[in-house]
mmCIF file of C-alpha atoms in Angstrom:
data_model
loop_
_atom_site.group_PDB
_atom_site.id
_atom_site.type_symbol
_atom_site.label_atom_id
_atom_site.label_comp_id
_atom_site.label_asym_id
_atom_site.label_seq_id
_atom_site.Cartn_x
_atom_site.Cartn_y
_atom_site.Cartn_z
ATOM 1 C CA MET A 2 11.183 9.753 -16.474
ATOM 2 C CA SER A 3 8.030 8.391 -14.916
ATOM 3 C CA ASP A 4 6.102 10.865 -12.756
ATOM 4 C CA LYS A 5 4.893 8.071 -10.478
ATOM 5 C CA ILE A 6 6.739 6.779 -7.454
ATOM 6 C CA LYS A 7 6.098 3.213 -6.354
ATOM 7 C CA VAL A 8 6.987 1.766 -2.968
ATOM 8 C CA PHE A 9 6.468 -1.782 -1.693
ATOM 9 C CA TYR A 10 6.276 -2.875 1.943
ATOM 10 C CA GLU A 11 6.008 -6.238 3.607
ATOM 11 C CA VAL A 12 4.127 -6.225 6.916
ATOM 12 C CA PRO A 13 5.480 -8.954 9.203
ATOM 13 C CA ALA A 14 3.128 -11.407 10.907
ATOM 14 C CA ASP A 15 2.250 -11.271 14.590
ATOM 15 C CA ASP A 16 4.908 -8.721 15.476
ATOM 16 C CA PHE A 17 2.975 -5.999 17.212
ATOM 17 C CA THR A 18 6.090 -4.037 18.146
ATOM 18 C CA ARG A 19 6.985 -3.602 14.466
ATOM 19 C CA ALA A 20 3.480 -2.675 13.312
ATOM 20 C CA GLY A 21 3.576 0.819 11.891
ATOM 21 C CA GLU A 22 7.078 0.683 10.423
ATOM 22 C CA ALA A 23 5.779 0.876 6.847
ATOM 23 C CA SER A 24 3.500 3.828 7.636
ATOM 24 C CA SER A 25 6.331 5.579 9.452
ATOM 25 C CA ASN A 26 8.634 5.054 6.488
ATOM 26 C CA LEU A 27 6.048 6.356 4.002
ATOM 27 C CA LYS A 28 5.275 9.356 6.208
ATOM 28 C CA SER A 29 8.969 10.350 6.345
ATOM 29 C CA MET A 30 9.265 9.948 2.581
ATOM 30 C CA LEU A 31 6.219 12.136 1.816
ATOM 31 C CA LYS A 32 7.397 14.763 4.305
ATOM 32 C CA LYS A 33 10.801 14.883 2.620
ATOM 33 C CA MET A 34 9.047 15.382 -0.725
ATOM 34 C CA GLY A 35 7.589 18.545 0.794
ATOM 35 C CA MET A 36 3.990 17.381 0.618
ATOM 36 C CA ASN A 37 1.222 19.286 2.450
ATOM 37 C CA PRO A 38 1.316 18.184 6.150
ATOM 38 C CA GLU A 39 -2.416 17.470 6.274
ATOM 39 C CA THR A 40 -2.211 15.164 3.246
ATOM 40 C CA VAL A 41 0.779 13.409 4.810
ATOM 41 C CA ARG A 42 -1.094 12.932 8.075
ATOM 42 C CA LYS A 43 -4.194 11.561 6.364
ATOM 43 C CA VAL A 44 -2.103 9.023 4.438
ATOM 44 C CA ALA A 45 -0.101 8.068 7.535
ATOM 45 C CA ILE A 46 -3.172 7.501 9.738
ATOM 46 C CA ALA A 47 -5.155 5.592 7.086
ATOM 47 C CA MET A 48 -2.224 3.319 6.294
ATOM 48 C CA TYR A 49 -1.287 2.830 9.954
ATOM 49 C CA GLU A 50 -4.799 1.622 10.782
ATOM 50 C CA GLY A 51 -4.592 -0.767 7.833
ATOM 51 C CA GLU A 52 -1.192 -1.999 8.898
ATOM 52 C CA ILE A 53 -2.390 -2.619 12.463
ATOM 53 C CA ASN A 54 -5.392 -4.544 11.094
ATOM 54 C CA MET A 55 -3.091 -6.760 9.047
ATOM 55 C CA VAL A 56 -1.030 -7.622 12.111
ATOM 56 C CA ILE A 57 -4.066 -8.176 14.376
ATOM 57 C CA HIS A 58 -6.288 -10.135 12.010
ATOM 58 C CA ALA A 59 -4.303 -11.479 9.087
ATOM 59 C CA SER A 60 -0.724 -12.543 9.933
ATOM 60 C CA GLY A 61 0.717 -9.614 8.015
ATOM 61 C CA GLY A 62 0.604 -8.910 4.297
ATOM 62 C CA THR A 63 1.909 -6.518 1.671
ATOM 63 C CA ILE A 64 1.363 -2.844 0.852
ATOM 64 C CA ASP A 65 1.862 -1.275 -2.566
ATOM 65 C CA VAL A 66 1.984 2.507 -2.583
ATOM 66 C CA THR A 67 1.833 4.635 -5.741
ATOM 67 C CA VAL A 68 2.426 8.367 -5.499
ATOM 68 C CA SER A 69 1.322 10.321 -8.555
ATOM 69 C CA GLN A 70 0.881 14.057 -9.157
ATOM 70 C CA GLU A 71 -2.741 13.993 -7.993
ATOM 71 C CA GLU A 72 -3.030 11.277 -5.356
ATOM 72 C CA ILE A 73 -1.490 8.628 -3.180
ATOM 73 C CA GLU A 74 -2.834 5.121 -3.632
ATOM 74 C CA MET A 75 -2.281 2.396 -1.039
ATOM 75 C CA VAL A 76 -3.172 -1.230 -1.788
ATOM 76 C CA LEU A 77 -3.051 -3.461 1.285
ATOM 77 C CA LYS A 78 -3.263 -7.192 0.585
ATOM 78 C CA ASP A 79 -3.435 -10.033 3.031
ATOM 79 C CA GLN A 80 -4.199 -13.727 3.030
ATOM 80 C CA GLY A 81 -6.014 -13.635 6.335
ATOM 81 C CA PRO A 82 -9.443 -14.960 7.288
ATOM 82 C CA GLY A 83 -11.347 -12.357 5.225
ATOM 83 C CA ILE A 84 -14.236 -10.156 6.388
ATOM 84 C CA ALA A 85 -17.591 -11.943 6.478
ATOM 85 C CA ASP A 86 -19.736 -8.832 6.777
ATOM 86 C CA ILE A 87 -18.034 -5.695 5.455
ATOM 87 C CA GLU A 88 -20.990 -3.444 6.275
ATOM 88 C CA MET A 89 -20.864 -4.553 9.904
ATOM 89 C CA ALA A 90 -17.074 -4.141 10.027
ATOM 90 C CA MET A 91 -17.442 -0.529 8.837
ATOM 91 C CA ARG A 92 -19.614 0.372 11.846
ATOM 92 C CA ALA A 93 -17.860 2.522 14.432
ATOM 93 C CA GLY A 94 -17.370 0.476 17.582
ATOM 94 C CA TYR A 95 -17.793 -2.949 15.961
ATOM 95 C CA SER A 96 -14.763 -5.142 16.562
ATOM 96 C CA THR A 97 -13.818 -8.814 16.451
ATOM 97 C CA ALA A 98 -10.362 -8.203 17.928
ATOM 98 C CA PRO A 99 -9.434 -10.424 20.885
ATOM 99 C CA ASP A 100 -9.038 -8.990 24.407
ATOM 100 C CA LYS A 101 -5.262 -9.233 24.139
ATOM 101 C CA VAL A 102 -5.373 -6.662 21.315
ATOM 102 C CA ARG A 103 -7.640 -4.404 23.371
ATOM 103 C CA SER A 104 -5.153 -4.394 26.213
ATOM 104 C CA LEU A 105 -2.605 -3.097 23.686
ATOM 105 C CA GLY A 106 -4.801 -0.072 22.871
ATOM 106 C CA PHE A 107 -6.517 -1.303 19.697
ATOM 107 C CA GLY A 108 -9.713 -3.161 18.876
ATOM 108 C CA ALA A 109 -12.045 -0.235 19.648
ATOM 109 C CA GLY A 110 -13.828 -0.836 16.351
ATOM 110 C CA MET A 111 -12.509 2.397 14.852
ATOM 111 C CA GLY A 112 -9.941 1.006 12.409
ATOM 112 C CA LEU A 113 -12.067 0.786 9.259
ATOM 113 C CA PRO A 114 -14.134 3.914 10.124
ATOM 114 C CA ASN A 115 -10.860 5.829 10.514
ATOM 115 C CA MET A 116 -9.547 4.479 7.202
ATOM 116 C CA LYS A 117 -12.733 5.736 5.565
ATOM 117 C CA LYS A 118 -12.544 9.071 7.361
ATOM 118 C CA TYR A 119 -8.998 9.874 6.291
ATOM 119 C CA SER A 120 -9.048 8.548 2.732
ATOM 120 C CA ASP A 121 -10.906 10.092 -0.213
ATOM 121 C CA GLU A 122 -11.683 6.671 -1.638
ATOM 122 C CA LEU A 123 -11.852 3.322 0.121
ATOM 123 C CA LYS A 124 -12.514 -0.033 -1.514
ATOM 124 C CA ILE A 125 -12.594 -3.325 0.381
ATOM 125 C CA GLU A 126 -12.592 -6.645 -1.443
ATOM 126 C CA SER A 127 -12.709 -9.669 0.781
ATOM 127 C CA GLN A 128 -13.338 -13.382 0.551
ATOM 128 C CA VAL A 129 -13.733 -15.471 3.670
ATOM 129 C CA GLY A 130 -10.869 -17.950 3.978
ATOM 130 C CA ILE A 131 -8.895 -16.324 1.150
ATOM 131 C CA GLY A 132 -8.015 -12.808 2.197
ATOM 132 C CA THR A 133 -8.683 -9.105 1.941
ATOM 133 C CA THR A 134 -7.516 -6.310 -0.341
ATOM 134 C CA VAL A 135 -8.057 -2.748 0.814
ATOM 135 C CA THR A 136 -7.449 0.082 -1.658
ATOM 136 C CA MET A 137 -7.280 3.627 -0.326
ATOM 137 C CA LYS A 138 -6.704 6.832 -2.240
ATOM 138 C CA VAL A 139 -5.864 10.212 -0.746
ATOM 139 C CA LYS A 140 -5.918 13.294 -2.981
ATOM 140 C CA ILE A 141 -2.897 15.525 -2.727
ATOM 141 C CA GLN A 142 -3.791 18.982 -1.434
ATOM 142 C CA CYS A 143 -1.628 21.944 -2.389
ATOM 143 C CA MET B 5 0.293 26.666 26.510
ATOM 144 C CA THR B 6 3.786 25.169 26.159
ATOM 145 C CA ILE B 7 5.100 21.688 26.992
ATOM 146 C CA GLU B 8 6.883 23.287 29.952
ATOM 147 C CA ASP B 9 3.538 24.684 31.232
ATOM 148 C CA ILE B 10 2.034 21.174 31.051
ATOM 149 C CA LYS B 11 4.957 19.792 33.016
ATOM 150 C CA GLU B 12 4.480 22.455 35.725
ATOM 151 C CA ILE B 13 0.672 22.099 35.922
ATOM 152 C CA LEU B 14 0.889 18.309 36.261
ATOM 153 C CA GLY B 15 3.958 18.256 38.500
ATOM 154 C CA ALA B 16 5.384 15.977 35.818
ATOM 155 C CA ARG B 17 8.937 15.218 34.826
ATOM 156 C CA PHE B 18 10.606 15.004 31.447
ATOM 157 C CA ILE B 19 11.640 11.556 30.243
ATOM 158 C CA VAL B 20 12.544 12.954 26.813
ATOM 159 C CA GLY B 21 12.323 16.374 25.262
ATOM 160 C CA ASP B 22 13.515 18.973 27.753
ATOM 161 C CA GLU B 23 14.999 20.749 24.725
ATOM 162 C CA TRP B 24 11.535 21.069 23.105
ATOM 163 C CA LYS B 25 9.865 22.487 26.229
ATOM 164 C CA ASN B 26 8.966 25.796 24.585
ATOM 165 C CA ARG B 27 6.906 24.159 21.830
ATOM 166 C CA GLU B 28 3.281 25.255 21.778
ATOM 167 C CA VAL B 29 0.416 22.852 22.487
ATOM 168 C CA HIS B 30 -3.042 23.834 21.198
ATOM 169 C CA THR B 31 -5.333 20.911 22.108
ATOM 170 C CA ALA B 32 -5.387 17.758 24.214
ATOM 171 C CA CYS B 33 -6.718 14.223 24.012
ATOM 172 C CA GLY B 34 -6.897 11.678 26.839
ATOM 173 C CA SER B 35 -7.360 8.004 25.935
ATOM 174 C CA ASP B 36 -5.990 4.492 26.298
ATOM 175 C CA MET B 37 -7.517 3.416 22.970
ATOM 176 C CA MET B 38 -5.226 4.420 20.133
ATOM 177 C CA SER B 39 -7.920 4.214 17.426
ATOM 178 C CA ASP B 40 -9.920 6.819 19.352
ATOM 179 C CA VAL B 41 -6.829 9.000 19.355
ATOM 180 C CA LEU B 42 -6.411 8.415 15.615
ATOM 181 C CA ALA B 43 -9.990 9.605 15.035
ATOM 182 C CA PHE B 44 -9.021 12.999 16.401
ATOM 183 C CA MET B 45 -6.933 15.030 13.967
ATOM 184 C CA LYS B 46 -5.647 18.300 15.358
ATOM 185 C CA ASP B 47 -2.467 20.251 15.074
ATOM 186 C CA GLN B 48 0.054 20.355 17.894
ATOM 187 C CA SER B 49 -1.756 18.218 20.426
ATOM 188 C CA VAL B 50 -0.759 16.597 23.680
ATOM 189 C CA LEU B 51 -1.849 13.012 24.364
ATOM 190 C CA LEU B 52 -2.555 11.866 27.924
ATOM 191 C CA THR B 53 -2.584 8.096 28.293
ATOM 192 C CA GLY B 54 -2.229 5.225 30.722
ATOM 193 C CA LEU B 55 -1.201 2.884 27.910
ATOM 194 C CA CYS B 56 2.516 2.247 27.753
ATOM 195 C CA ASN B 57 3.723 0.461 24.617
ATOM 196 C CA LEU B 58 5.500 1.269 21.330
ATOM 197 C CA GLN B 59 2.214 1.844 19.476
ATOM 198 C CA VAL B 60 1.552 4.901 21.661
ATOM 199 C CA ILE B 61 4.678 6.518 20.194
ATOM 200 C CA ARG B 62 3.737 5.334 16.676
ATOM 201 C CA THR B 63 0.226 6.783 17.054
ATOM 202 C CA ALA B 64 1.696 10.106 18.206
ATOM 203 C CA GLU B 65 4.068 10.062 15.245
ATOM 204 C CA MET B 66 1.235 9.557 12.724
ATOM 205 C CA MET B 67 -0.809 12.362 14.328
ATOM 206 C CA ASP B 68 2.076 14.856 14.677
ATOM 207 C CA ILE B 69 1.423 14.910 18.439
ATOM 208 C CA VAL B 70 4.107 17.021 20.122
ATOM 209 C CA CYS B 71 3.976 15.598 23.654
ATOM 210 C CA ILE B 72 2.771 12.432 25.445
ATOM 211 C CA VAL B 73 1.959 12.476 29.164
ATOM 212 C CA PHE B 74 1.974 9.074 30.881
ATOM 213 C CA VAL B 75 -0.445 9.184 33.818
ATOM 214 C CA ARG B 76 -0.352 7.234 37.110
ATOM 215 C CA GLY B 77 3.452 7.446 37.173
ATOM 216 C CA LYS B 78 3.888 5.044 34.252
ATOM 217 C CA MET B 79 7.358 4.902 32.723
ATOM 218 C CA PRO B 80 8.029 3.995 29.088
ATOM 219 C CA GLU B 81 10.605 1.359 28.223
ATOM 220 C CA ASP B 82 13.895 2.150 26.457
ATOM 221 C CA ALA B 83 12.690 1.343 22.913
ATOM 222 C CA MET B 84 9.811 3.818 23.355
ATOM 223 C CA ILE B 85 12.151 6.517 24.674
ATOM 224 C CA GLU B 86 14.502 5.990 21.752
ATOM 225 C CA MET B 87 11.684 6.197 19.183
ATOM 226 C CA ALA B 88 10.256 9.342 20.815
ATOM 227 C CA ARG B 89 13.666 11.029 20.717
ATOM 228 C CA GLU B 90 14.092 10.142 17.054
ATOM 229 C CA LYS B 91 10.607 11.475 16.188
ATOM 230 C CA GLU B 92 11.000 14.562 18.427
ATOM 231 C CA ILE B 93 8.037 13.766 20.660
ATOM 232 C CA ALA B 94 8.408 14.975 24.260
ATOM 233 C CA LEU B 95 7.560 12.386 26.945
ATOM 234 C CA LEU B 96 6.359 13.369 30.413
ATOM 235 C CA SER B 97 5.391 11.227 33.393
ATOM 236 C CA THR B 98 2.969 12.416 36.083
ATOM 237 C CA GLY B 99 1.685 10.782 39.259
ATOM 238 C CA HIS B 100 -1.832 12.104 38.587
ATOM 239 C CA ARG B 101 -4.567 9.781 37.355
ATOM 240 C CA MET B 102 -6.123 10.382 33.933
ATOM 241 C CA PHE B 103 -9.222 12.245 35.172
ATOM 242 C CA SER B 104 -7.267 14.585 37.424
ATOM 243 C CA ALA B 105 -4.527 15.230 34.856
ATOM 244 C CA CYS B 106 -7.109 16.147 32.177
ATOM 245 C CA GLY B 107 -9.006 18.309 34.674
ATOM 246 C CA LEU B 108 -5.934 20.234 35.742
ATOM 247 C CA LEU B 109 -5.053 21.078 32.125
ATOM 248 C CA TYR B 110 -8.676 21.970 31.289
ATOM 249 C CA GLU B 111 -8.787 24.291 34.281
ATOM 250 C CA LYS B 112 -5.792 26.147 32.858
ATOM 251 C CA GLY B 113 -7.515 26.660 29.517
ATOM 252 C CA LEU B 114 -6.441 23.666 27.397
ATOM 253 C CA ARG B 115 -9.328 22.185 25.380
ATOM 254 C CA GLY B 116 -10.105 19.008 23.446
ATOM 255 C CA GLY B 117 -11.833 18.657 20.099
ATOM 256 C CA PRO B 118 -15.460 19.462 19.238
ATOM 257 C CA THR B 119 -18.351 17.436 20.677
ATOM 258 C CA TYR B 120 -19.437 14.429 18.593
ATOM 259 C CA GLN B 121 -22.967 14.635 17.296
#
């Protein structure tokens, strides 16, 4: 038997009310596995921010999650507009989200900084006009 | 402080979660920006907000927030109430504005997170 669990999610486009369903599902699954609550929360927040970003900026995408003995890896892929300046996008408070998104409670420029804060490893690969892949790893605490 | 204490201090009413009124609350956060809330990771918190959409409940779920207080008499819609019930998050509504609601809880000893440097 493999000691890795793999889960796949599709994040629907432009449906703000459904944003967060994948993160919610993963959070429930990890909780049921009896994982440390702080680890579960870190994973849930990091993935939720990523999921919201996909809905706001990229017309949805896909998320591949791999749970191993040591860590949880989340790979978020989209075919959105890409990030022109990743360094700028990582700055707390920097946002390109439209006003409509701000009125919904997001777009404060904390999405990527939060993803960095709650994950142990964050890798962003992006090409303008092609899309973005964000890989986050969270170590499992005992 | 318990959820019931918060309800009394704010003259609020339960929309969901009367049965969880004895749950303890250790810290508070007041914001309409959910990413600011997500930057604040504390156990057993209460969230005070003037924002009223499904992502408020989702944010609370991710953070393990035990209670949400809607300020300025805002009332969540049915889908939010349903999700809160399912996730066991108490919902309160108060007529106070954000500043006053936070002040009243602070006065009774509830605190937020550390100061940012």
